Amino acid sequence: MNTLLILLNGRMIDPANSLDRQADVWIHDGRIVQSGSVIPSEAKVLDLMGKWVVPGLIDMHVHLREPGEEYKETIETGTRAAAAGGFTAVACMPNTDPVNDNATITRYVLERASGASARVYPIGAISQGSQGLELAEYGEMKKAGIVALSDDGRPVADSQLMRRAMEYASSHQLLVISHSEEGSLSRNGCMNESVVSTRLGLKGIPNAAESIAVFRELALAELTGASVHIAHVSTGESVDLIRSAKGRGVRVTAETSPHYFTLTDEAVEGYETNAKMSPPLRREQDRQKIRMALRDGTLDAIATDHAPHSILQKNVEFDHAANGIIGLETSLPLTLALVREGLISESRLVELMSLAPARILGVAGGSLAVGDVADITVIDPEKTFVYSREMIVSRSQNSPFIGWQLQGKAVLTLLAGRITHNEL
Ligand code: DOR
Ligand code: ZN
């Protein structure tokens, strides 16, 4: 660790410092240090000609399933999948078993994460057991290390409870992350409500189930002055609401996931349970609006909603299958496709996948300045591969992208200068 590591000739893309140019990065003792003019003979040198060197990617929305569902994923396997996908940090949702609604569970997660292949930032529950009835104890969880609050997976139905949550959260300087879903509209639905759901004979979930909830969160953020982050935006209406709230100065940020800008509800055809998630895949016009919102800044971040499930939960009738797909190992190539299509720039990709998540969560990262911790991702934008079951590092394989030919890959991931993934 104390040897000098030198990344030579890479294209450094570092929007936090307004940099996009060929540059060498010197790493010593886990940090980026000033480059010298002569390479010392004991240094380890990697020639990265043609590769991009970017601040370590941060996924602000993953499910690591530990404690309680270790057969789907553990903190160890999930962070290894993260490193393989180019991530140096993940924020993990509290819908484990038991729910992370108290300092003991928060501390347990952090203990299990020490020495893992990525930093793990726990998110605490908004309500006790995410049952939506009583607020959890935010101060204790914050002291133990949570970075935000969410009842992800179990939307908060009671608006008064959400109002109190926002007030209490802002007094602890904690961000509220909303899984925006109006349960009375989505109940019993298992895919997007559209001509496809009619054709398949499946009960649909209308876009309004999301946008009604997004509107409520924006109104409550405005009322309380709290910061709110809208998770996994899937509809065009949500995009319009968020854009207009930002215009009024509401403290709102938002993310979407690669599947929402890559797929539509057509992917459900054939009762494909690996295309089932909450919120569901939507129509082409929603996909287009989400893509434009990534470009114009209405959407701040890309997060995977990595949701591992075993074959037992997925190889069943569509309406009984579990919601969610894994995403850590496909997020970067699917986002690089937006760069190749000319929709976003390389530096916007780094903002969406590293800088913005760091800023939204208030954690370190997203920068390659001298003195920063050396959390670094090296990307080969040309590398093509077929995403296969054999290569999946995650403990679960529930992905709709298996068999896809993808382009662009993390070929080296460094966590405080330590190599957590290497296929150079
Ligand atoms: O599809 C989803 N899966 N959406 C959620 O909000 C929860 C997640 C899970 O935990 O499986
Ligand atoms: Zn969610």
Tab-separated table of C-alpha atoms and ligand atoms in Angstrom:
chain	number	residue	atom	x	y	z
A	1	MET	CA	0.000	0.000	0.000
A	2	ASN	CA	2.860	2.340	0.689
A	3	THR	CA	4.397	1.848	-2.718
A	4	LEU	CA	3.744	4.587	-5.164
A	5	LEU	CA	1.136	3.664	-7.786
A	6	ILE	CA	1.209	5.701	-10.991
A	7	LEU	CA	-1.631	5.733	-13.504
A	8	LEU	CA	-0.025	6.912	-16.723
A	9	ASN	CA	-1.547	8.447	-19.847
A	10	GLY	CA	-5.202	8.053	-18.934
A	11	ARG	CA	-7.899	10.568	-19.823
A	12	MET	CA	-8.766	12.146	-16.487
A	13	ILE	CA	-12.424	13.201	-16.337
A	14	ASP	CA	-13.065	15.131	-13.151
A	15	PRO	CA	-15.979	17.588	-13.380
A	16	ALA	CA	-15.598	18.616	-9.712
A	17	ASN	CA	-12.314	20.238	-10.748
A	18	SER	CA	-13.401	21.138	-14.313
A	19	LEU	CA	-10.867	18.726	-15.795
A	20	ASP	CA	-11.051	16.563	-18.875
A	21	ARG	CA	-7.588	15.942	-20.285
A	22	GLN	CA	-4.787	13.441	-20.467
A	23	ALA	CA	-3.040	13.397	-17.092
A	24	ASP	CA	-1.083	11.075	-14.828
A	25	VAL	CA	-2.377	10.245	-11.371
A	26	TRP	CA	0.073	9.435	-8.595
A	27	ILE	CA	-1.216	7.543	-5.588
A	28	HIS	CA	0.574	7.088	-2.292
A	29	ASP	CA	-0.658	5.841	1.042
A	30	GLY	CA	-4.236	5.690	-0.201
A	31	ARG	CA	-4.356	9.258	-1.464
A	32	ILE	CA	-3.784	11.190	-4.673
A	33	VAL	CA	-0.468	12.997	-4.432
A	34	GLN	CA	1.261	15.645	-6.521
A	35	SER	CA	2.783	14.124	-9.674
A	36	GLY	CA	6.569	14.354	-9.862
A	37	SER	CA	8.708	14.827	-12.964
A	38	VAL	CA	10.729	11.628	-12.609
A	39	ILE	CA	9.168	8.216	-12.006
A	40	PRO	CA	10.904	6.546	-9.049
A	41	SER	CA	12.191	3.044	-9.835
A	42	GLU	CA	10.183	1.407	-7.022
A	43	ALA	CA	6.847	2.779	-8.329
A	44	LYS	CA	4.207	0.475	-9.755
A	45	VAL	CA	3.226	1.938	-13.117
A	46	LEU	CA	0.094	1.195	-15.137
A	47	ASP	CA	-0.193	2.507	-18.670
A	48	LEU	CA	-3.803	3.586	-19.224
A	49	MET	CA	-3.558	4.964	-22.748
A	50	GLY	CA	-7.077	5.032	-24.221
A	51	LYS	CA	-8.761	4.557	-20.836
A	52	TRP	CA	-10.666	7.047	-18.708
A	53	VAL	CA	-9.663	7.767	-15.115
A	54	VAL	CA	-12.628	9.027	-13.112
A	55	PRO	CA	-13.551	9.493	-9.451
A	56	GLY	CA	-14.863	6.240	-7.975
A	57	LEU	CA	-18.468	5.616	-8.954
A	58	ILE	CA	-21.047	5.884	-6.164
A	59	ASP	CA	-24.360	4.033	-6.236
A	60	MET	CA	-26.751	5.757	-3.847
A	61	HIS	CA	-29.482	3.082	-3.980
A	62	VAL	CA	-28.706	-0.602	-3.482
A	63	HIS	CA	-30.159	-3.488	-1.501
A	64	LEU	CA	-27.440	-5.603	0.123
A	65	ARG	CA	-29.899	-7.962	1.895
A	66	GLU	CA	-27.784	-8.339	5.027
A	67	PRO	CA	-28.949	-8.931	7.710
A	68	GLY	CA	-31.615	-11.536	7.011
A	69	GLU	CA	-31.545	-12.535	3.355
A	70	GLU	CA	-27.943	-13.555	2.909
A	71	TYR	CA	-28.955	-16.214	0.395
A	72	LYS	CA	-29.691	-13.350	-2.043
A	73	GLU	CA	-26.686	-11.138	-1.303
A	74	THR	CA	-24.365	-10.188	1.517
A	75	ILE	CA	-22.409	-7.054	2.209
A	76	GLU	CA	-19.345	-8.956	1.033
A	77	THR	CA	-20.810	-10.266	-2.246
A	78	GLY	CA	-22.699	-7.045	-2.952
A	79	THR	CA	-19.622	-4.874	-2.529
A	80	ARG	CA	-17.606	-7.266	-4.699
A	81	ALA	CA	-20.258	-6.861	-7.396
A	82	ALA	CA	-20.016	-3.102	-6.839
A	83	ALA	CA	-16.230	-3.115	-7.347
A	84	ALA	CA	-16.615	-5.243	-10.485
A	85	GLY	CA	-19.046	-2.641	-11.832
A	86	GLY	CA	-16.642	0.214	-11.057
A	87	PHE	CA	-18.233	1.391	-7.817
A	88	THR	CA	-16.186	2.405	-4.802
A	89	ALA	CA	-19.178	3.227	-2.596
A	90	VAL	CA	-22.807	2.240	-2.222
A	91	ALA	CA	-25.650	3.438	-0.004
A	92	CYS	CA	-27.753	0.532	1.216
A	93	MET	CA	-31.478	0.616	1.813
A	94	PRO	CA	-32.874	-0.383	5.218
A	95	ASN	CA	-35.422	-2.997	4.041
A	96	THR	CA	-33.421	-5.874	5.489
A	97	ASP	CA	-34.669	-8.384	8.043
A	98	PRO	CA	-34.701	-6.893	10.622
A	99	VAL	CA	-35.168	-3.439	9.121
A	100	ASN	CA	-32.372	-0.945	9.744
A	101	ASP	CA	-34.505	1.299	11.951
A	102	ASN	CA	-32.152	1.539	14.928
A	103	ALA	CA	-28.520	2.193	15.810
A	104	THR	CA	-27.772	-1.462	16.576
A	105	ILE	CA	-28.548	-2.560	13.016
A	106	THR	CA	-26.737	0.453	11.573
A	107	ARG	CA	-23.641	-0.462	13.563
A	108	TYR	CA	-23.972	-4.113	12.518
A	109	VAL	CA	-24.044	-3.136	8.830
A	110	LEU	CA	-21.000	-0.909	9.259
A	111	GLU	CA	-19.080	-3.612	11.130
A	112	ARG	CA	-19.811	-6.133	8.387
A	113	ALA	CA	-18.697	-3.551	5.832
A	114	SER	CA	-15.269	-2.998	7.312
A	115	GLY	CA	-12.734	-4.414	4.902
A	116	ALA	CA	-15.400	-4.873	2.191
A	117	SER	CA	-14.717	-4.112	-1.466
A	118	ALA	CA	-16.576	-0.788	-1.393
A	119	ARG	CA	-17.573	1.831	1.144
A	120	VAL	CA	-21.024	1.154	2.537
A	121	TYR	CA	-23.242	4.040	3.641
A	122	PRO	CA	-26.298	2.775	5.504
A	123	ILE	CA	-29.659	4.452	5.031
A	124	GLY	CA	-31.978	4.292	8.047
A	125	ALA	CA	-35.719	3.674	8.003
A	126	ILE	CA	-38.161	6.595	8.134
A	127	SER	CA	-40.619	4.613	10.268
A	128	GLN	CA	-40.184	1.775	12.747
A	129	GLY	CA	-39.998	-1.467	10.790
A	130	SER	CA	-40.869	0.655	7.710
A	131	GLN	CA	-44.456	0.020	8.795
A	132	GLY	CA	-45.456	3.646	8.286
A	133	LEU	CA	-46.907	4.029	11.796
A	134	GLU	CA	-44.245	5.485	14.122
A	135	LEU	CA	-41.099	7.421	13.282
A	136	ALA	CA	-37.772	5.690	13.903
A	137	GLU	CA	-35.105	7.246	16.151
A	138	TYR	CA	-33.135	9.437	13.741
A	139	GLY	CA	-30.628	10.971	16.166
A	140	GLU	CA	-29.335	7.602	17.372
A	141	MET	CA	-29.058	6.224	13.851
A	142	LYS	CA	-27.280	9.343	12.666
A	143	LYS	CA	-24.730	9.001	15.476
A	144	ALA	CA	-24.257	5.369	14.443
A	145	GLY	CA	-23.564	6.396	10.832
A	146	ILE	CA	-26.630	6.592	8.601
A	147	VAL	CA	-26.396	9.092	5.746
A	148	ALA	CA	-30.101	9.403	4.862
A	149	LEU	CA	-33.584	8.071	5.619
A	150	SER	CA	-35.948	6.001	3.489
A	151	ASP	CA	-38.766	3.480	3.707
A	152	ASP	CA	-37.788	2.285	0.234
A	153	GLY	CA	-39.855	-0.665	-0.905
A	154	ARG	CA	-42.699	0.290	1.487
A	155	PRO	CA	-43.885	3.772	0.545
A	156	VAL	CA	-45.029	5.990	3.402
A	157	ALA	CA	-48.815	6.090	2.986
A	158	ASP	CA	-49.645	8.586	5.735
A	159	SER	CA	-48.948	12.171	4.635
A	160	GLN	CA	-48.911	13.472	8.198
A	161	LEU	CA	-46.246	10.923	9.136
A	162	MET	CA	-44.192	11.993	6.101
A	163	ARG	CA	-44.526	15.630	7.117
A	164	ARG	CA	-43.255	14.829	10.623
A	165	ALA	CA	-40.474	12.699	9.147
A	166	MET	CA	-39.289	15.614	7.018
A	167	GLU	CA	-39.371	18.024	9.965
A	168	TYR	CA	-37.537	15.621	12.247
A	169	ALA	CA	-35.068	14.670	9.495
A	170	SER	CA	-34.191	18.261	8.703
A	171	SER	CA	-33.544	18.998	12.373
A	172	HIS	CA	-30.943	16.214	12.167
A	173	GLN	CA	-29.659	17.395	8.771
A	174	LEU	CA	-30.745	14.127	7.208
A	175	LEU	CA	-32.025	13.706	3.690
A	176	VAL	CA	-35.355	11.929	3.148
A	177	ILE	CA	-35.314	9.569	0.167
A	178	SER	CA	-38.795	8.875	-1.133
A	179	HIS	CA	-40.019	5.704	-2.772
A	180	SER	CA	-42.890	7.592	-4.385
A	181	GLU	CA	-45.855	5.295	-4.813
A	182	GLU	CA	-49.538	5.814	-4.023
A	183	GLY	CA	-50.373	2.348	-2.745
A	184	SER	CA	-54.115	2.528	-3.341
A	185	LEU	CA	-53.407	2.912	-7.064
A	186	SER	CA	-50.592	0.366	-7.357
A	187	ARG	CA	-52.103	-2.330	-5.145
A	188	ASN	CA	-52.365	-5.702	-6.928
A	189	GLY	CA	-50.699	-4.220	-10.009
A	190	CYS	CA	-47.618	-6.007	-11.264
A	191	MET	CA	-46.549	-4.025	-14.340
A	192	ASN	CA	-47.127	-0.699	-16.064
A	193	GLU	CA	-50.751	-0.023	-17.013
A	194	SER	CA	-50.715	0.141	-20.808
A	195	VAL	CA	-51.676	-1.703	-23.979
A	196	VAL	CA	-49.016	-4.240	-23.027
A	197	SER	CA	-50.639	-5.034	-19.670
A	198	THR	CA	-53.994	-5.374	-21.429
A	199	ARG	CA	-52.497	-7.735	-24.009
A	200	LEU	CA	-50.790	-9.828	-21.320
A	201	GLY	CA	-53.836	-9.817	-19.072
A	202	LEU	CA	-51.832	-8.416	-16.154
A	203	LYS	CA	-53.123	-5.820	-13.729
A	204	GLY	CA	-51.431	-2.492	-14.375
A	205	ILE	CA	-49.984	0.322	-12.272
A	206	PRO	CA	-50.729	3.745	-13.794
A	207	ASN	CA	-48.110	6.521	-14.021
A	208	ALA	CA	-50.323	8.475	-11.613
A	209	ALA	CA	-49.407	6.056	-8.800
A	210	GLU	CA	-45.946	7.597	-8.956
A	211	SER	CA	-46.691	11.217	-9.859
A	212	ILE	CA	-49.336	11.689	-7.136
A	213	ALA	CA	-46.759	10.581	-4.567
A	214	VAL	CA	-44.020	12.734	-6.118
A	215	PHE	CA	-46.349	15.745	-5.975
A	216	ARG	CA	-47.045	15.076	-2.273
A	217	GLU	CA	-43.329	14.865	-1.443
A	218	LEU	CA	-42.630	18.121	-3.284
A	219	ALA	CA	-45.513	19.860	-1.492
A	220	LEU	CA	-44.269	18.572	1.874
A	221	ALA	CA	-40.681	19.583	1.135
A	222	GLU	CA	-41.955	23.057	0.304
A	223	LEU	CA	-44.059	23.161	3.479
A	224	THR	CA	-41.302	21.953	5.806
A	225	GLY	CA	-38.207	23.311	4.056
A	226	ALA	CA	-36.729	19.806	4.226
A	227	SER	CA	-34.512	18.249	1.536
A	228	VAL	CA	-36.128	15.391	-0.311
A	229	HIS	CA	-34.663	12.998	-2.857
A	230	ILE	CA	-36.984	11.159	-5.231
A	231	ALA	CA	-35.769	7.603	-5.814
A	232	HIS	CA	-36.018	5.683	-9.090
A	233	VAL	CA	-38.051	8.117	-11.199
A	234	SER	CA	-39.884	6.153	-13.890
A	235	THR	CA	-42.439	8.494	-15.477
A	236	GLY	CA	-42.517	11.601	-17.632
A	237	GLU	CA	-45.048	13.244	-15.280
A	238	SER	CA	-42.640	12.872	-12.332
A	239	VAL	CA	-39.915	14.518	-14.412
A	240	ASP	CA	-42.187	17.496	-15.185
A	241	LEU	CA	-43.167	17.891	-11.517
A	242	ILE	CA	-39.548	17.773	-10.333
A	243	ARG	CA	-38.419	20.243	-12.993
A	244	SER	CA	-41.050	22.755	-11.991
A	245	ALA	CA	-40.382	22.304	-8.239
A	246	LYS	CA	-36.673	22.904	-8.826
A	247	GLY	CA	-37.630	26.062	-10.684
A	248	ARG	CA	-39.490	27.282	-7.559
A	249	GLY	CA	-36.476	26.575	-5.368
A	250	VAL	CA	-37.785	23.436	-3.633
A	251	ARG	CA	-34.877	21.467	-2.166
A	252	VAL	CA	-35.350	18.376	-4.276
A	253	THR	CA	-32.955	16.022	-6.017
A	254	ALA	CA	-33.826	12.917	-7.984
A	255	GLU	CA	-32.380	9.762	-9.476
A	256	THR	CA	-33.370	7.262	-12.109
A	257	SER	CA	-32.038	3.781	-12.822
A	258	PRO	CA	-30.483	2.392	-16.011
A	259	HIS	CA	-33.477	0.129	-16.725
A	260	TYR	CA	-35.815	3.141	-16.951
A	261	PHE	CA	-33.734	4.817	-19.663
A	262	THR	CA	-32.921	1.546	-21.445
A	263	LEU	CA	-36.101	-0.570	-21.434
A	264	THR	CA	-39.851	-0.110	-21.765
A	265	ASP	CA	-42.761	-2.244	-20.598
A	266	GLU	CA	-42.379	-4.230	-23.827
A	267	ALA	CA	-39.580	-6.069	-21.985
A	268	VAL	CA	-42.266	-7.752	-19.865
A	269	GLU	CA	-43.528	-9.551	-23.007
A	270	GLY	CA	-43.280	-13.309	-22.473
A	271	TYR	CA	-44.031	-12.755	-18.758
A	272	GLU	CA	-40.360	-12.000	-18.162
A	273	THR	CA	-40.066	-11.734	-14.376
A	274	ASN	CA	-36.594	-10.216	-14.721
A	275	ALA	CA	-38.377	-7.174	-16.162
A	276	LYS	CA	-40.531	-6.820	-13.043
A	277	MET	CA	-39.644	-4.138	-10.549
A	278	SER	CA	-41.199	-1.357	-8.503
A	279	PRO	CA	-41.813	1.145	-10.000
A	280	PRO	CA	-42.448	-0.774	-13.227
A	281	LEU	CA	-40.895	-0.214	-16.659
A	282	ARG	CA	-42.985	2.390	-18.508
A	283	ARG	CA	-43.779	3.423	-22.080
A	284	GLU	CA	-41.388	4.775	-24.706
A	285	GLN	CA	-42.513	8.385	-24.121
A	286	ASP	CA	-41.572	8.077	-20.444
A	287	ARG	CA	-38.197	6.627	-21.363
A	288	GLN	CA	-37.583	9.574	-23.698
A	289	LYS	CA	-38.490	12.134	-21.023
A	290	ILE	CA	-36.167	10.465	-18.535
A	291	ARG	CA	-33.319	10.569	-21.021
A	292	MET	CA	-33.853	14.296	-21.627
A	293	ALA	CA	-34.038	14.904	-17.862
A	294	LEU	CA	-30.635	13.242	-17.384
A	295	ARG	CA	-29.287	15.620	-19.976
A	296	ASP	CA	-30.914	18.841	-18.744
A	297	GLY	CA	-30.194	18.286	-15.034
A	298	THR	CA	-33.750	17.638	-13.819
A	299	LEU	CA	-32.503	14.203	-12.807
A	300	ASP	CA	-29.340	14.545	-10.730
A	301	ALA	CA	-28.065	10.997	-10.364
A	302	ILE	CA	-28.123	7.486	-11.744
A	303	ALA	CA	-28.579	4.784	-9.090
A	304	THR	CA	-29.116	1.103	-9.788
A	305	ASP	CA	-31.750	0.042	-7.237
A	306	HIS	CA	-29.687	-3.190	-7.249
A	307	ALA	CA	-32.307	-5.604	-5.854
A	308	PRO	CA	-31.033	-9.194	-5.720
A	309	HIS	CA	-33.630	-11.966	-5.604
A	310	SER	CA	-33.149	-15.710	-5.852
A	311	ILE	CA	-34.592	-17.988	-8.529
A	312	LEU	CA	-37.195	-19.034	-5.944
A	313	GLN	CA	-38.715	-15.558	-6.022
A	314	LYS	CA	-38.374	-15.074	-9.776
A	315	ASN	CA	-39.172	-18.455	-11.372
A	316	VAL	CA	-42.867	-18.172	-10.526
A	317	GLU	CA	-45.997	-16.744	-12.190
A	318	PHE	CA	-45.443	-13.111	-13.134
A	319	ASP	CA	-47.852	-11.623	-10.611
A	320	HIS	CA	-46.259	-13.612	-7.782
A	321	ALA	CA	-42.654	-12.800	-8.685
A	322	ALA	CA	-40.604	-10.472	-6.489
A	323	ASN	CA	-39.942	-6.910	-7.622
A	324	GLY	CA	-36.437	-5.907	-8.559
A	325	ILE	CA	-33.343	-6.575	-10.637
A	326	ILE	CA	-29.617	-6.542	-9.964
A	327	GLY	CA	-27.767	-3.632	-11.536
A	328	LEU	CA	-24.298	-3.007	-10.150
A	329	GLU	CA	-22.450	-4.785	-12.957
A	330	THR	CA	-24.431	-3.282	-15.860
A	331	SER	CA	-25.026	0.324	-14.777
A	332	LEU	CA	-21.821	1.745	-16.250
A	333	PRO	CA	-22.080	0.148	-19.727
A	334	LEU	CA	-25.774	1.051	-19.990
A	335	THR	CA	-24.964	4.667	-19.086
A	336	LEU	CA	-22.005	4.755	-21.483
A	337	ALA	CA	-24.509	4.010	-24.252
A	338	LEU	CA	-26.027	7.472	-23.573
A	339	VAL	CA	-22.594	9.015	-24.128
A	340	ARG	CA	-22.110	7.155	-27.413
A	341	GLU	CA	-25.560	8.281	-28.560
A	342	GLY	CA	-24.494	11.887	-27.923
A	343	LEU	CA	-27.186	12.441	-25.283
A	344	ILE	CA	-24.777	13.243	-22.435
A	345	SER	CA	-21.074	14.085	-22.281
A	346	GLU	CA	-18.416	11.975	-20.576
A	347	SER	CA	-18.190	14.506	-17.798
A	348	ARG	CA	-21.982	14.494	-17.298
A	349	LEU	CA	-21.743	10.713	-16.857
A	350	VAL	CA	-19.212	11.267	-14.067
A	351	GLU	CA	-21.499	13.832	-12.460
A	352	LEU	CA	-24.476	11.463	-12.589
A	353	MET	CA	-22.579	8.432	-11.290
A	354	SER	CA	-20.091	9.928	-8.820
A	355	LEU	CA	-20.109	13.644	-8.074
A	356	ALA	CA	-23.864	14.152	-7.641
A	357	PRO	CA	-24.403	11.074	-5.429
A	358	ALA	CA	-21.512	12.222	-3.186
A	359	ARG	CA	-22.968	15.729	-2.902
A	360	ILE	CA	-26.553	14.544	-2.368
A	361	LEU	CA	-25.530	12.142	0.408
A	362	GLY	CA	-22.966	14.549	1.834
A	363	VAL	CA	-20.165	11.996	1.683
A	364	ALA	CA	-16.595	12.200	0.390
A	365	GLY	CA	-15.798	11.345	-3.202
A	366	GLY	CA	-16.540	12.597	-6.674
A	367	SER	CA	-13.192	14.367	-7.019
A	368	LEU	CA	-9.641	13.585	-8.133
A	369	ALA	CA	-7.821	16.515	-6.526
A	370	VAL	CA	-4.404	16.171	-4.913
A	371	GLY	CA	-5.003	15.135	-1.291
A	372	ASP	CA	-8.256	13.300	-2.014
A	373	VAL	CA	-8.647	9.672	-0.988
A	374	ALA	CA	-7.770	7.524	-4.022
A	375	ASP	CA	-11.198	6.081	-4.792
A	376	ILE	CA	-10.780	5.761	-8.550
A	377	THR	CA	-12.462	3.965	-11.438
A	378	VAL	CA	-10.651	3.240	-14.699
A	379	ILE	CA	-12.989	2.739	-17.647
A	380	ASP	CA	-12.227	1.128	-20.977
A	381	PRO	CA	-14.888	2.742	-23.192
A	382	GLU	CA	-14.126	0.422	-26.104
A	383	LYS	CA	-14.230	-2.931	-24.336
A	384	THR	CA	-17.189	-5.001	-25.497
A	385	PHE	CA	-18.524	-8.072	-23.781
A	386	VAL	CA	-21.589	-10.256	-23.602
A	387	TYR	CA	-23.102	-10.022	-20.117
A	388	SER	CA	-23.369	-13.657	-19.080
A	389	ARG	CA	-24.426	-15.568	-15.971
A	390	GLU	CA	-20.884	-16.888	-15.602
A	391	MET	CA	-19.430	-13.427	-15.150
A	392	ILE	CA	-21.939	-12.202	-12.539
A	393	VAL	CA	-20.240	-11.478	-9.223
A	394	SER	CA	-23.459	-10.752	-7.331
A	395	ARG	CA	-24.969	-13.715	-5.500
A	396	SER	CA	-28.185	-13.308	-7.513
A	397	GLN	CA	-28.702	-13.339	-11.267
A	398	ASN	CA	-32.037	-11.567	-11.743
A	399	SER	CA	-31.117	-9.307	-14.642
A	400	PRO	CA	-33.001	-8.612	-17.886
A	401	PHE	CA	-29.660	-7.791	-19.530
A	402	ILE	CA	-28.196	-11.311	-19.496
A	403	GLY	CA	-27.128	-12.152	-23.033
A	404	TRP	CA	-26.844	-8.486	-24.046
A	405	GLN	CA	-23.775	-7.301	-25.893
A	406	LEU	CA	-22.528	-4.309	-23.882
A	407	GLN	CA	-19.799	-1.774	-24.521
A	408	GLY	CA	-17.620	-0.056	-21.934
A	409	LYS	CA	-16.423	-1.515	-18.684
A	410	ALA	CA	-14.641	-0.701	-15.452
A	411	VAL	CA	-11.251	-2.372	-15.860
A	412	LEU	CA	-9.675	-1.197	-12.606
A	413	THR	CA	-11.296	-0.086	-9.365
A	414	LEU	CA	-9.263	1.416	-6.531
A	415	LEU	CA	-10.583	1.895	-3.018
A	416	ALA	CA	-8.250	4.227	-1.125
A	417	GLY	CA	-5.526	3.068	-3.516
A	418	ARG	CA	-6.247	-0.631	-2.923
A	419	ILE	CA	-7.190	-2.650	-6.004
A	420	THR	CA	-10.710	-4.072	-5.571
A	421	HIS	CA	-11.207	-5.058	-9.202
A	422	ASN	CA	-8.658	-5.531	-11.992
A	423	GLU	CA	-9.093	-6.718	-15.532
A	424	LEU	CA	-6.493	-4.523	-17.161
B	1	DOR	O1	-38.106	-3.346	-7.371
B	1	DOR	C1	-37.845	-3.056	-6.219
B	1	DOR	N1	-37.189	-3.904	-5.411
B	1	DOR	N2	-38.252	-1.871	-5.743
B	1	DOR	C2	-38.152	-1.555	-4.444
B	1	DOR	O2	-38.511	-0.467	-4.093
B	1	DOR	C3	-37.615	-2.530	-3.485
B	1	DOR	C4	-36.700	-3.492	-4.139
B	1	DOR	C5	-36.376	-4.680	-3.282
B	1	DOR	O3	-36.032	-4.507	-2.109
B	1	DOR	O4	-36.384	-5.801	-3.804
B	2	ZN	ZN	-37.800	1.816	-4.076
